[in-house]
Short mmCIF file of C-alpha atoms and ligand atoms in Angstrom, two decimals:
data_model
loop_
_atom_site.label_atom_id
_atom_site.label_comp_id
_atom_site.label_asym_id
_atom_site.label_seq_id
_atom_site.Cartn_x
_atom_site.Cartn_y
_atom_site.Cartn_z
CA MET A 1 21.30 -6.39 -4.52
CA ARG A 2 18.43 -7.83 -2.45
CA GLU A 3 17.88 -8.72 1.50
CA SER A 4 15.27 -9.55 3.25
CA LEU A 5 14.86 -7.40 6.10
CA GLU A 6 14.18 -8.57 9.48
CA ASP A 7 11.13 -6.26 10.63
CA ARG A 8 11.39 -5.26 14.22
CA GLY A 9 8.23 -4.01 14.59
CA PHE A 10 6.64 -7.07 13.55
CA PRO A 11 5.96 -10.38 15.57
CA GLU A 12 4.50 -11.90 12.45
CA ALA A 13 7.71 -11.26 10.24
CA ASP A 14 8.66 -14.80 9.03
CA GLY A 15 11.01 -14.15 5.83
CA GLY A 16 8.59 -14.32 3.16
CA ARG A 17 10.66 -15.37 0.79
CA GLU A 18 10.77 -19.24 1.60
CA ARG A 19 6.78 -18.74 0.89
CA ARG A 20 7.50 -18.74 -3.16
CA ALA A 21 7.01 -22.59 -2.89
CA SER A 22 3.74 -22.00 -2.80
CA GLY A 23 3.75 -20.22 -6.36
CA PRO A 24 1.30 -22.00 -9.00
CA PRO A 25 -1.24 -24.22 -7.25
CA PHE A 26 -1.73 -21.20 -4.84
CA ARG A 27 -2.71 -18.69 -7.83
CA GLN A 28 -5.47 -21.36 -8.63
CA ALA A 29 -6.65 -21.21 -5.24
CA LEU A 30 -6.37 -17.45 -4.92
CA VAL A 31 -8.43 -16.66 -8.58
CA LEU A 32 -11.29 -19.19 -7.01
CA VAL A 33 -11.59 -16.74 -3.67
CA LEU A 34 -11.50 -13.94 -5.86
CA GLY A 35 -14.03 -15.34 -7.85
CA ALA A 36 -16.11 -16.03 -5.16
CA LEU A 37 -15.56 -12.76 -3.92
CA ALA A 38 -16.67 -10.97 -7.32
CA LEU A 39 -19.93 -13.36 -7.11
CA ALA A 40 -20.62 -12.16 -3.41
CA ALA A 41 -20.32 -8.98 -4.78
CA VAL A 42 -22.81 -8.94 -8.32
CA THR A 43 -25.33 -10.30 -5.25
CA ALA A 44 -24.77 -7.31 -2.50
CA ALA A 45 -25.77 -3.74 -2.59
CA PRO A 46 -22.77 -1.50 -1.67
CA VAL A 47 -22.35 -1.72 1.99
CA ALA A 48 -23.68 0.72 4.40
CA ALA A 49 -21.69 2.57 6.22
CA ASP A 50 -22.49 1.29 9.65
CA TYR A 51 -20.64 -2.32 10.35
CA GLY A 52 -21.18 -4.61 13.00
CA VAL A 53 -18.82 -7.15 11.63
CA ASP A 54 -16.49 -9.34 12.89
CA THR A 55 -12.64 -7.97 12.07
CA SER A 56 -11.05 -10.97 13.87
CA ASP A 57 -7.13 -10.37 13.13
CA SER A 58 -6.64 -14.13 13.69
CA VAL A 59 -7.63 -15.94 10.31
CA THR A 60 -5.21 -15.64 7.66
CA ARG A 61 -6.26 -16.41 4.06
CA PRO A 62 -4.94 -15.28 1.17
CA ALA A 63 -6.02 -11.87 0.27
CA GLY A 64 -5.12 -10.06 -2.76
CA GLN A 65 -2.55 -10.35 -6.05
CA PRO A 66 0.84 -11.18 -4.66
CA GLY A 67 3.64 -10.93 -6.83
CA GLY A 68 3.43 -11.11 -10.21
CA GLU A 69 0.73 -9.40 -11.73
CA ALA A 70 2.06 -5.84 -10.91
CA ARG A 71 0.48 -4.19 -13.43
CA THR A 72 -2.10 -1.38 -12.12
CA ARG A 73 -3.51 2.42 -12.99
CA VAL A 74 -6.11 5.07 -11.08
CA ILE A 75 -9.19 4.58 -12.29
CA GLY A 76 -11.59 7.42 -12.32
CA GLY A 77 -9.30 10.33 -11.58
CA SER A 78 -7.65 12.64 -13.46
CA GLY A 79 -4.60 13.79 -14.94
CA THR A 80 -1.86 15.61 -12.73
CA ASN A 81 1.58 17.20 -12.86
CA ALA A 82 4.30 15.54 -11.23
CA SER A 83 5.42 18.93 -9.92
CA ALA A 84 2.62 18.40 -7.11
CA PHE A 85 3.74 14.77 -6.47
CA PRO A 86 7.79 15.39 -6.45
CA TRP A 87 8.07 12.00 -4.59
CA GLN A 88 5.99 10.08 -6.87
CA VAL A 89 8.63 7.86 -9.05
CA ALA A 90 7.63 5.11 -11.70
CA LEU A 91 9.50 1.76 -11.14
CA VAL A 92 10.25 1.07 -15.23
CA LEU A 93 12.42 -2.20 -16.55
CA ASP A 94 16.04 -1.31 -17.25
CA SER A 95 16.36 0.03 -20.91
CA ARG A 96 17.81 -3.36 -21.96
CA PHE A 97 14.39 -4.29 -21.93
CA ALA A 98 12.42 -2.85 -25.38
CA GLY A 99 10.11 -0.05 -25.31
CA ASN A 100 10.06 3.54 -24.20
CA ASP A 101 9.68 4.43 -20.54
CA TYR A 102 6.27 4.34 -20.54
CA GLU A 103 6.24 0.79 -21.89
CA ARG A 104 8.77 -0.31 -19.47
CA GLN A 105 6.81 1.17 -16.45
CA PHE A 106 5.29 -1.72 -14.14
CA CYS A 107 4.94 0.10 -10.72
CA GLY A 108 4.74 3.10 -8.48
CA GLY A 109 7.29 4.27 -5.18
CA SER A 110 7.73 7.39 -3.36
CA LEU A 111 11.15 8.93 -2.60
CA ILE A 112 11.47 8.82 1.48
CA THR A 113 14.76 9.72 1.65
CA PRO A 114 17.25 10.85 -1.20
CA TYR A 115 18.54 7.53 -1.39
CA ILE A 116 15.58 5.38 -0.71
CA VAL A 117 12.36 4.87 -2.62
CA VAL A 118 9.84 2.88 -0.58
CA THR A 119 7.49 0.54 -3.10
CA ALA A 120 5.55 -2.61 -2.54
CA ALA A 121 7.34 -6.28 -1.87
CA HIS A 122 4.91 -7.75 -3.99
CA CYS A 123 6.65 -5.43 -6.91
CA LEU A 124 10.18 -6.84 -6.44
CA PHE A 125 9.59 -10.47 -5.10
CA ASP A 126 8.89 -12.16 -8.23
CA THR A 127 9.09 -9.95 -10.85
CA ASP A 128 12.37 -10.73 -12.52
CA PRO A 129 11.52 -9.69 -16.51
CA ASP A 130 14.46 -12.50 -16.83
CA CYS A 131 12.51 -15.20 -15.42
CA ALA A 132 8.99 -14.69 -17.54
CA ASP A 133 7.53 -18.16 -17.01
CA PRO A 134 8.46 -21.00 -18.40
CA PRO A 135 10.96 -21.46 -17.23
CA ARG A 136 10.16 -21.01 -13.48
CA PRO A 137 12.39 -20.87 -11.70
CA CYS A 138 14.62 -18.90 -13.87
CA GLY A 139 16.98 -20.74 -16.27
CA SER A 140 19.24 -17.82 -17.47
CA ASP A 141 19.36 -14.61 -15.11
CA PRO A 142 22.06 -12.23 -17.18
CA GLY A 143 23.17 -9.85 -14.39
CA GLY A 144 20.89 -11.49 -12.00
CA ASP A 145 20.75 -14.13 -8.98
CA GLY A 146 19.10 -16.41 -10.95
CA SER A 147 15.93 -16.42 -8.49
CA LEU A 148 12.67 -14.89 -9.74
CA ALA A 149 13.32 -11.54 -7.48
CA LEU A 150 13.66 -8.47 -9.62
CA ASP A 151 17.38 -7.79 -9.71
CA ASP A 152 18.82 -4.23 -9.15
CA THR A 153 19.84 -4.65 -12.95
CA ASP A 154 16.64 -5.03 -13.96
CA VAL A 155 14.86 -1.63 -12.59
CA ASP A 156 15.25 2.01 -12.87
CA VAL A 157 13.54 4.53 -11.27
CA VAL A 158 11.99 7.54 -13.12
CA VAL A 159 11.30 10.77 -11.17
CA GLY A 160 9.61 14.15 -11.67
CA ARG A 161 8.02 13.23 -15.13
CA THR A 162 4.50 14.01 -15.87
CA THR A 163 4.30 12.27 -19.18
CA LEU A 164 6.12 8.97 -19.29
CA SER A 165 6.69 8.49 -22.88
CA GLY A 166 8.26 12.06 -22.87
CA THR A 167 11.65 12.98 -21.92
CA GLY A 168 13.08 15.56 -19.35
CA GLY A 169 11.47 15.96 -15.73
CA ALA A 170 13.50 17.17 -12.89
CA GLU A 171 15.16 14.23 -13.14
CA GLU A 172 15.57 11.49 -15.84
CA SER A 173 16.08 7.78 -15.21
CA VAL A 174 17.86 6.98 -12.07
CA TYR A 175 19.95 3.80 -11.36
CA ILE A 176 19.32 1.56 -8.74
CA SER A 177 21.84 -0.28 -6.46
CA GLY A 178 19.83 -2.37 -4.15
CA VAL A 179 16.39 -4.27 -4.01
CA TYR A 180 15.02 -5.08 -0.44
CA ILE A 181 11.96 -6.69 0.35
CA ASN A 182 10.66 -6.33 3.99
CA GLY A 183 10.76 -9.22 6.01
CA ALA A 184 7.36 -9.41 7.07
CA TYR A 185 5.94 -9.63 3.66
CA ASP A 186 4.18 -13.21 2.78
CA PRO A 187 3.05 -13.39 -0.75
CA SER A 188 0.07 -15.70 0.16
CA THR A 189 -1.59 -12.97 1.97
CA ALA A 190 0.06 -9.95 0.66
CA ARG A 191 0.57 -8.91 4.35
CA GLY A 192 4.05 -6.72 4.88
CA ASP A 193 3.52 -5.77 1.22
CA LEU A 194 6.59 -3.15 1.52
CA GLY A 195 9.78 -3.25 -0.04
CA TYR A 196 12.22 -0.49 -1.27
CA LEU A 197 14.84 0.52 -3.99
CA THR A 198 18.07 2.02 -3.04
CA LEU A 199 19.41 4.78 -5.70
CA ALA A 200 22.44 4.35 -7.22
CA ASN A 201 22.91 8.70 -6.85
CA PRO A 202 20.80 10.92 -4.14
CA ILE A 203 17.62 12.57 -5.60
CA THR A 204 18.11 16.13 -4.14
CA ALA A 205 16.07 18.36 -6.60
CA GLN A 206 12.56 16.69 -5.79
CA ALA A 207 10.96 17.14 -2.58
CA ARG A 208 10.78 13.60 -0.50
CA ILE A 209 7.36 12.38 1.65
CA ASP A 210 7.28 11.59 5.20
CA ILE A 211 5.19 9.22 6.76
CA VAL A 212 1.96 11.00 8.47
CA ASP A 213 3.00 11.39 12.03
CA ARG A 214 1.18 10.65 15.15
CA ASN A 215 -0.27 14.82 15.37
CA ASN A 216 -2.29 14.14 12.06
CA LEU A 217 -4.36 11.34 12.81
CA ARG A 218 -6.96 13.44 11.68
CA ALA A 219 -5.87 13.53 7.95
CA TRP A 220 -6.44 9.88 7.52
CA ARG A 221 -9.34 8.58 9.80
CA ALA A 222 -11.93 7.06 8.30
CA GLY A 223 -13.75 9.52 5.67
CA ALA A 224 -10.75 11.61 5.45
CA PRO A 225 -10.33 12.04 1.63
CA THR A 226 -6.77 11.11 0.74
CA ARG A 227 -5.10 10.96 -2.86
CA VAL A 228 -3.56 8.50 -4.96
CA THR A 229 -0.98 9.14 -7.62
CA GLY A 230 0.37 6.65 -10.11
CA TYR A 231 0.75 5.72 -14.03
CA GLY A 232 -1.71 2.58 -13.66
CA LEU A 233 -4.77 1.55 -15.78
CA THR A 234 -7.50 4.18 -16.00
CA GLU A 235 -9.84 1.32 -17.18
CA THR A 236 -10.54 -2.08 -16.80
CA ALA A 237 -11.15 -3.50 -19.82
CA VAL A 238 -9.39 -6.50 -21.52
CA GLY A 239 -6.38 -5.14 -23.35
CA ALA A 240 -6.65 -1.56 -21.35
CA ASN A 241 -3.37 0.48 -21.49
CA LYS A 242 -1.90 2.10 -18.89
CA SER A 243 -1.74 5.81 -18.21
CA ASP A 244 1.06 7.99 -20.01
CA THR A 245 0.56 10.70 -17.62
CA LEU A 246 0.27 10.92 -14.13
CA GLN A 247 -3.29 10.30 -12.79
CA LEU A 248 -4.52 11.27 -9.21
CA ALA A 249 -7.69 10.20 -7.44
CA THR A 250 -9.19 11.20 -4.10
CA VAL A 251 -10.44 8.20 -2.58
CA PRO A 252 -11.83 8.32 1.04
CA ILE A 253 -9.92 6.12 4.08
CA ILE A 254 -12.87 3.28 4.71
CA ALA A 255 -13.09 2.24 8.77
CA ASP A 256 -11.09 -1.03 8.91
CA ALA A 257 -14.57 -2.65 10.08
CA GLY A 258 -16.05 -1.59 6.59
CA CYS A 259 -13.49 -3.13 4.85
CA ALA A 260 -13.32 -6.52 6.90
CA ASN A 261 -17.18 -6.73 6.07
CA PRO A 262 -17.96 -10.10 4.56
CA PHE A 263 -19.22 -8.17 1.68
CA VAL A 264 -15.98 -6.61 1.31
CA TYR A 265 -12.81 -8.28 2.07
CA GLY A 266 -13.80 -10.16 5.17
CA SER A 267 -11.07 -11.67 6.79
CA PHE A 268 -8.67 -11.31 3.77
CA PHE A 269 -8.21 -7.91 4.98
CA PHE A 270 -5.90 -7.53 8.44
CA ARG A 271 -5.95 -3.99 9.75
CA ARG A 272 -2.91 -4.00 11.82
CA VAL A 273 -0.99 -3.81 8.29
CA GLN A 274 -3.50 -2.63 5.70
CA ILE A 275 -5.71 0.36 5.58
CA CYS A 276 -8.58 0.39 2.63
CA ALA A 277 -9.57 3.15 0.58
CA GLY A 278 -11.98 4.44 -2.16
CA PHE A 279 -15.85 3.55 -2.73
CA PHE A 280 -18.87 1.25 -1.67
CA GLU A 281 -20.14 2.12 -5.15
CA GLY A 282 -16.82 1.59 -7.15
CA GLY A 283 -15.67 3.85 -9.89
CA ILE A 284 -12.76 5.26 -8.64
CA ASP A 285 -9.73 3.42 -7.09
CA SER A 286 -6.05 2.58 -8.30
CA CYS A 287 -5.27 -0.24 -10.61
CA GLN A 288 -2.56 -2.13 -11.99
CA GLY A 289 0.45 -0.33 -12.70
CA ASP A 290 -0.10 1.95 -9.19
CA SER A 291 0.87 -0.70 -7.04
CA GLY A 292 4.15 0.56 -4.94
CA GLY A 293 3.14 3.80 -5.58
CA PRO A 294 1.97 6.55 -2.52
CA LEU A 295 -1.65 6.84 -0.82
CA GLN A 296 -1.07 10.77 0.60
CA THR A 297 -2.88 12.76 2.60
CA ALA A 298 -5.25 15.60 1.25
CA ALA A 299 -3.78 18.87 0.59
CA GLY A 300 -3.54 20.86 3.94
CA ALA A 301 -4.91 17.83 5.85
CA ALA A 302 -1.73 17.17 7.61
CA SER A 303 -0.45 20.28 9.13
CA GLY A 304 3.08 21.67 7.37
CA ALA A 305 2.80 19.15 4.24
CA THR A 306 1.26 16.07 2.09
CA ARG A 307 2.15 13.26 3.91
CA LEU A 308 2.37 9.21 3.39
CA VAL A 309 -0.46 7.11 4.67
CA GLY A 310 -0.28 3.83 2.65
CA VAL A 311 1.26 1.95 -0.28
CA VAL A 312 -0.74 0.58 -2.90
CA SER A 313 -1.10 -2.70 -2.48
CA PHE A 314 -4.25 -4.93 -3.72
CA GLY A 315 -7.89 -4.86 -4.67
CA SER A 316 -10.51 -7.41 -5.98
CA GLY A 317 -10.58 -6.41 -9.51
CA CYS A 318 -10.47 -2.07 -9.56
CA ALA A 319 -12.55 0.28 -8.98
CA GLU A 320 -15.24 -2.48 -8.28
CA GLN A 321 -18.22 -2.14 -5.95
CA ASN A 322 -17.40 -3.14 -2.66
CA LYS A 323 -13.79 -3.64 -3.52
CA PRO A 324 -11.96 -0.68 -2.52
CA GLY A 325 -8.27 -0.30 -2.80
CA VAL A 326 -5.79 -1.86 0.33
CA TYR A 327 -3.00 -0.27 1.36
CA THR A 328 -0.09 -1.10 3.26
CA ARG A 329 -0.79 0.76 6.45
CA LEU A 330 2.31 3.04 6.68
CA ALA A 331 0.32 5.77 9.18
CA GLN A 332 0.84 3.87 12.40
CA ASN A 333 2.99 1.15 13.83
CA PRO A 334 3.94 -1.68 13.40
CA PHE A 335 4.57 -0.49 10.16
CA CYS A 336 5.73 3.17 10.59
CA GLU A 337 8.60 2.17 12.54
CA ALA A 338 9.44 -0.63 10.48
CA VAL A 339 10.11 1.83 7.56
CA ILE A 340 12.30 3.89 9.98
CA ALA A 341 14.40 0.66 10.74
CA ASN A 342 14.34 -0.81 7.54
CA VAL A 343 15.98 2.51 6.13
CA ASP A 344 18.60 2.32 8.74
CA GLN A 345 19.82 -0.96 8.00
CA ILE A 346 19.36 -0.15 4.13
CA GLU A 347 21.38 2.88 4.80
CA GLN A 348 24.41 0.85 6.63
CA ALA A 349 24.08 -1.94 4.52
CA GLU A 350 24.36 0.49 1.28
CA GLY A 351 26.60 2.78 2.90
CA VAL A 352 25.25 5.83 2.49
CA PRO A 353 24.62 8.77 4.48
CA PRO A 354 21.68 8.33 7.27
CA ALA A 355 19.01 10.54 6.20
CA GLY A 356 18.11 10.09 10.65
CA GLN A 357 14.54 9.02 11.48
CA GLU A 358 13.16 12.75 11.61
CA ALA A 359 13.68 12.60 7.92
CA VAL A 360 11.57 9.52 7.61
CA VAL A 361 8.29 10.24 9.55
CA GLY A 362 7.15 13.78 10.31
CA PRO A 363 7.96 15.38 13.47
CA ALA A 364 5.68 14.16 16.14
CA GLY A 365 6.82 10.44 14.98
CA CYS A 366 5.00 7.25 14.63
CA SER A 367 1.47 6.54 15.89
CA ASP A 368 0.92 3.64 18.54
CA LYS A 369 -2.91 4.36 18.26
CA GLN A 370 -4.82 0.99 17.92
CA PHE A 371 -8.22 1.79 16.48
CA THR A 372 -11.04 -0.08 18.33
CA LEU A 373 -14.64 -0.59 17.13
CA LYS A 374 -16.29 0.40 19.95
CA LYS A 375 -18.81 3.35 19.77
CA ARG A 376 -17.97 6.39 21.23
CA CYS A 377 -20.68 7.54 23.92
CA LYS A 378 -20.98 11.42 24.01
CA LYS A 379 -21.72 12.71 27.16
CA LYS A 380 -24.47 14.98 27.04
CA LYS A 381 -27.83 15.96 28.14
CA SER A 382 -29.66 13.64 26.37
CA SER A 383 -33.36 13.50 25.24
CA ALA A 384 -34.80 9.83 25.70
CA ALA A 385 -34.51 9.08 21.94
CA ALA A 386 -30.80 9.63 21.98
CA VAL A 387 -30.50 7.57 24.88
CA ARG A 388 -32.47 5.13 23.33
CA LYS A 389 -30.15 5.20 20.77
CA LYS A 390 -26.76 4.84 22.06
CA ARG A 391 -26.22 1.37 23.92
CA CYS A 392 -23.53 2.52 25.99
CA GLY A 393 -25.65 5.64 27.40
CA ARG A 394 -28.39 2.71 28.56
CA LYS A 395 -25.95 0.31 29.54
CA LYS A 396 -24.62 2.88 32.38
CA LYS A 397 -27.86 3.95 33.45
CA GLY A 398 -28.90 0.18 33.93
CA ARG A 399 -25.82 -0.30 35.94
CA LYS A 400 -26.76 2.97 37.89
CA ARG A 401 -30.03 1.47 39.08
CA ARG A 402 -28.67 -1.99 39.77
N1 LIG B 1 -1.80 -5.19 -7.40
C1 LIG B 1 -1.71 -3.99 -7.99
C2 LIG B 1 -0.49 -3.23 -8.86
O1 LIG B 1 0.21 -4.43 -8.48
C3 LIG B 1 -2.29 -2.93 -7.61
C4 LIG B 1 -3.83 -2.75 -7.13
C5 LIG B 1 -4.46 -1.80 -6.46
N2 LIG B 1 -6.12 -2.45 -7.23
C6 LIG B 1 -7.37 -2.03 -6.37
N3 LIG B 1 -8.10 -1.89 -6.70
N4 LIG B 1 -6.95 -0.63 -5.60
O2 LIG B 1 -0.32 -2.52 -9.74
#
C-alpha cells in the first residue's frame, strides 16, 4: 500500500506525486544545472567559514537527484558494526529479484517505531524495479499498482546485519506491508524527501532511534560533529561498488548560510526543510546507496542517546569540494512534527498499535527554533578593536550618541 501523506506542519505541501509529469525533460535540465554547479566548484576555492550570502527561501529550483538514481555510499568513512547502529536498516529489493542482499540493497533507513522505518521519499517515489525504463510508465507491474512507485511487494528491509552478503544479524529480512511518501515531497526540488515503510512484523530486538529533541540543540548546531551511516558507495569512480559492510563517517553540520552560499548550493538549498553536513574541502560524505539512512548525533552529544538529525537526501556528486551532503531536516519543525503526524496516520491506516509521539522524538519534544543569520553581539567590556569588529556593538553606540 502506498499513500501520499498530508503533511500538517508544512504549508508548501502539495502532493508531490502529481509532479511526475516533470520526468525526463526535467532530468536533462537537472544534469545541466548540476553540471554548472560542478564547473563553479572547479573554479572556486573551498568556501570559508564566514558567509554573508543570500539565503532567500523564496526561489524554487531543481536541487538534487530526485528519485530514480537512488544509489549512494559513505565516502571517506570506516567500517562499523551494525550493533552500534541498531536502528539502521538496509532497503533491499525483494528476493524474487536476482542477487544477495548486498546486491539488492539500494537505500538506507532508520527504525523509528517497532513497525515503522523512516527513509527518503526518492527511494520510493519512482524506483519500482518492475518498471525500469522502458517502458515508462510501467507496462506490467506484477504484484504492484502499475505505477513507477515502489510497491510493498518490491522491497524488504534487512536489520542488524553488519555485512549484507552474510547472514544473521539480530534480525533477518523483514517483509513490508506499506509504502508511504510524505505529502510535501517535491521530486523537482527534492524538498520534503521523506518516506516510510511499515513492517509486516514488529522489530523489538533492535533499539529504535528518536528524533533529536529541543533540549539537545547543541548536538546539531553548525560545526557539531554528526555521524552518517550506510551501505552506499565508498568511492565515486565509474563502476565503483557499494559497500558490503556498514560504513560510518563523522560529518560536521554546516551553517545554513554556508550551504546556501552561491558556490555551494545557492538557492537549491532550502534551510526550512534541509540541513547540510560535510566538509567544504570534500573527501568525506554520504553517497549513492546511503539515501534514506540516518544522520545522527555524535556519541554522547545528546543527553541520553544517539538521536536522529536528518535523512540522507542528495548531493552534487559525492565528497566533492563545496558540495556537502544535503539531508532532510528532521531536527526541528516543520518536519519533526510532520514525522509524528505521519507515524500517527500510518499506524491508523495499517492498524498497528500506536507507539505514541513520545516514542518518535526525544523527551523534550520537537524544536521550533528558527535559526537566523544575525550575528550575536556579546555584551562585555570591549576594547576599541573588539568594538570595531562587531557591527552590532558599533550601531548601538552610534544610536546612543545621536
Ligand atoms: N541521492 C543519493 C542516494 O539516493 C544520496 C546522495 C547523498 N549524496 C551526498 N553527496 N551526500 O543514495
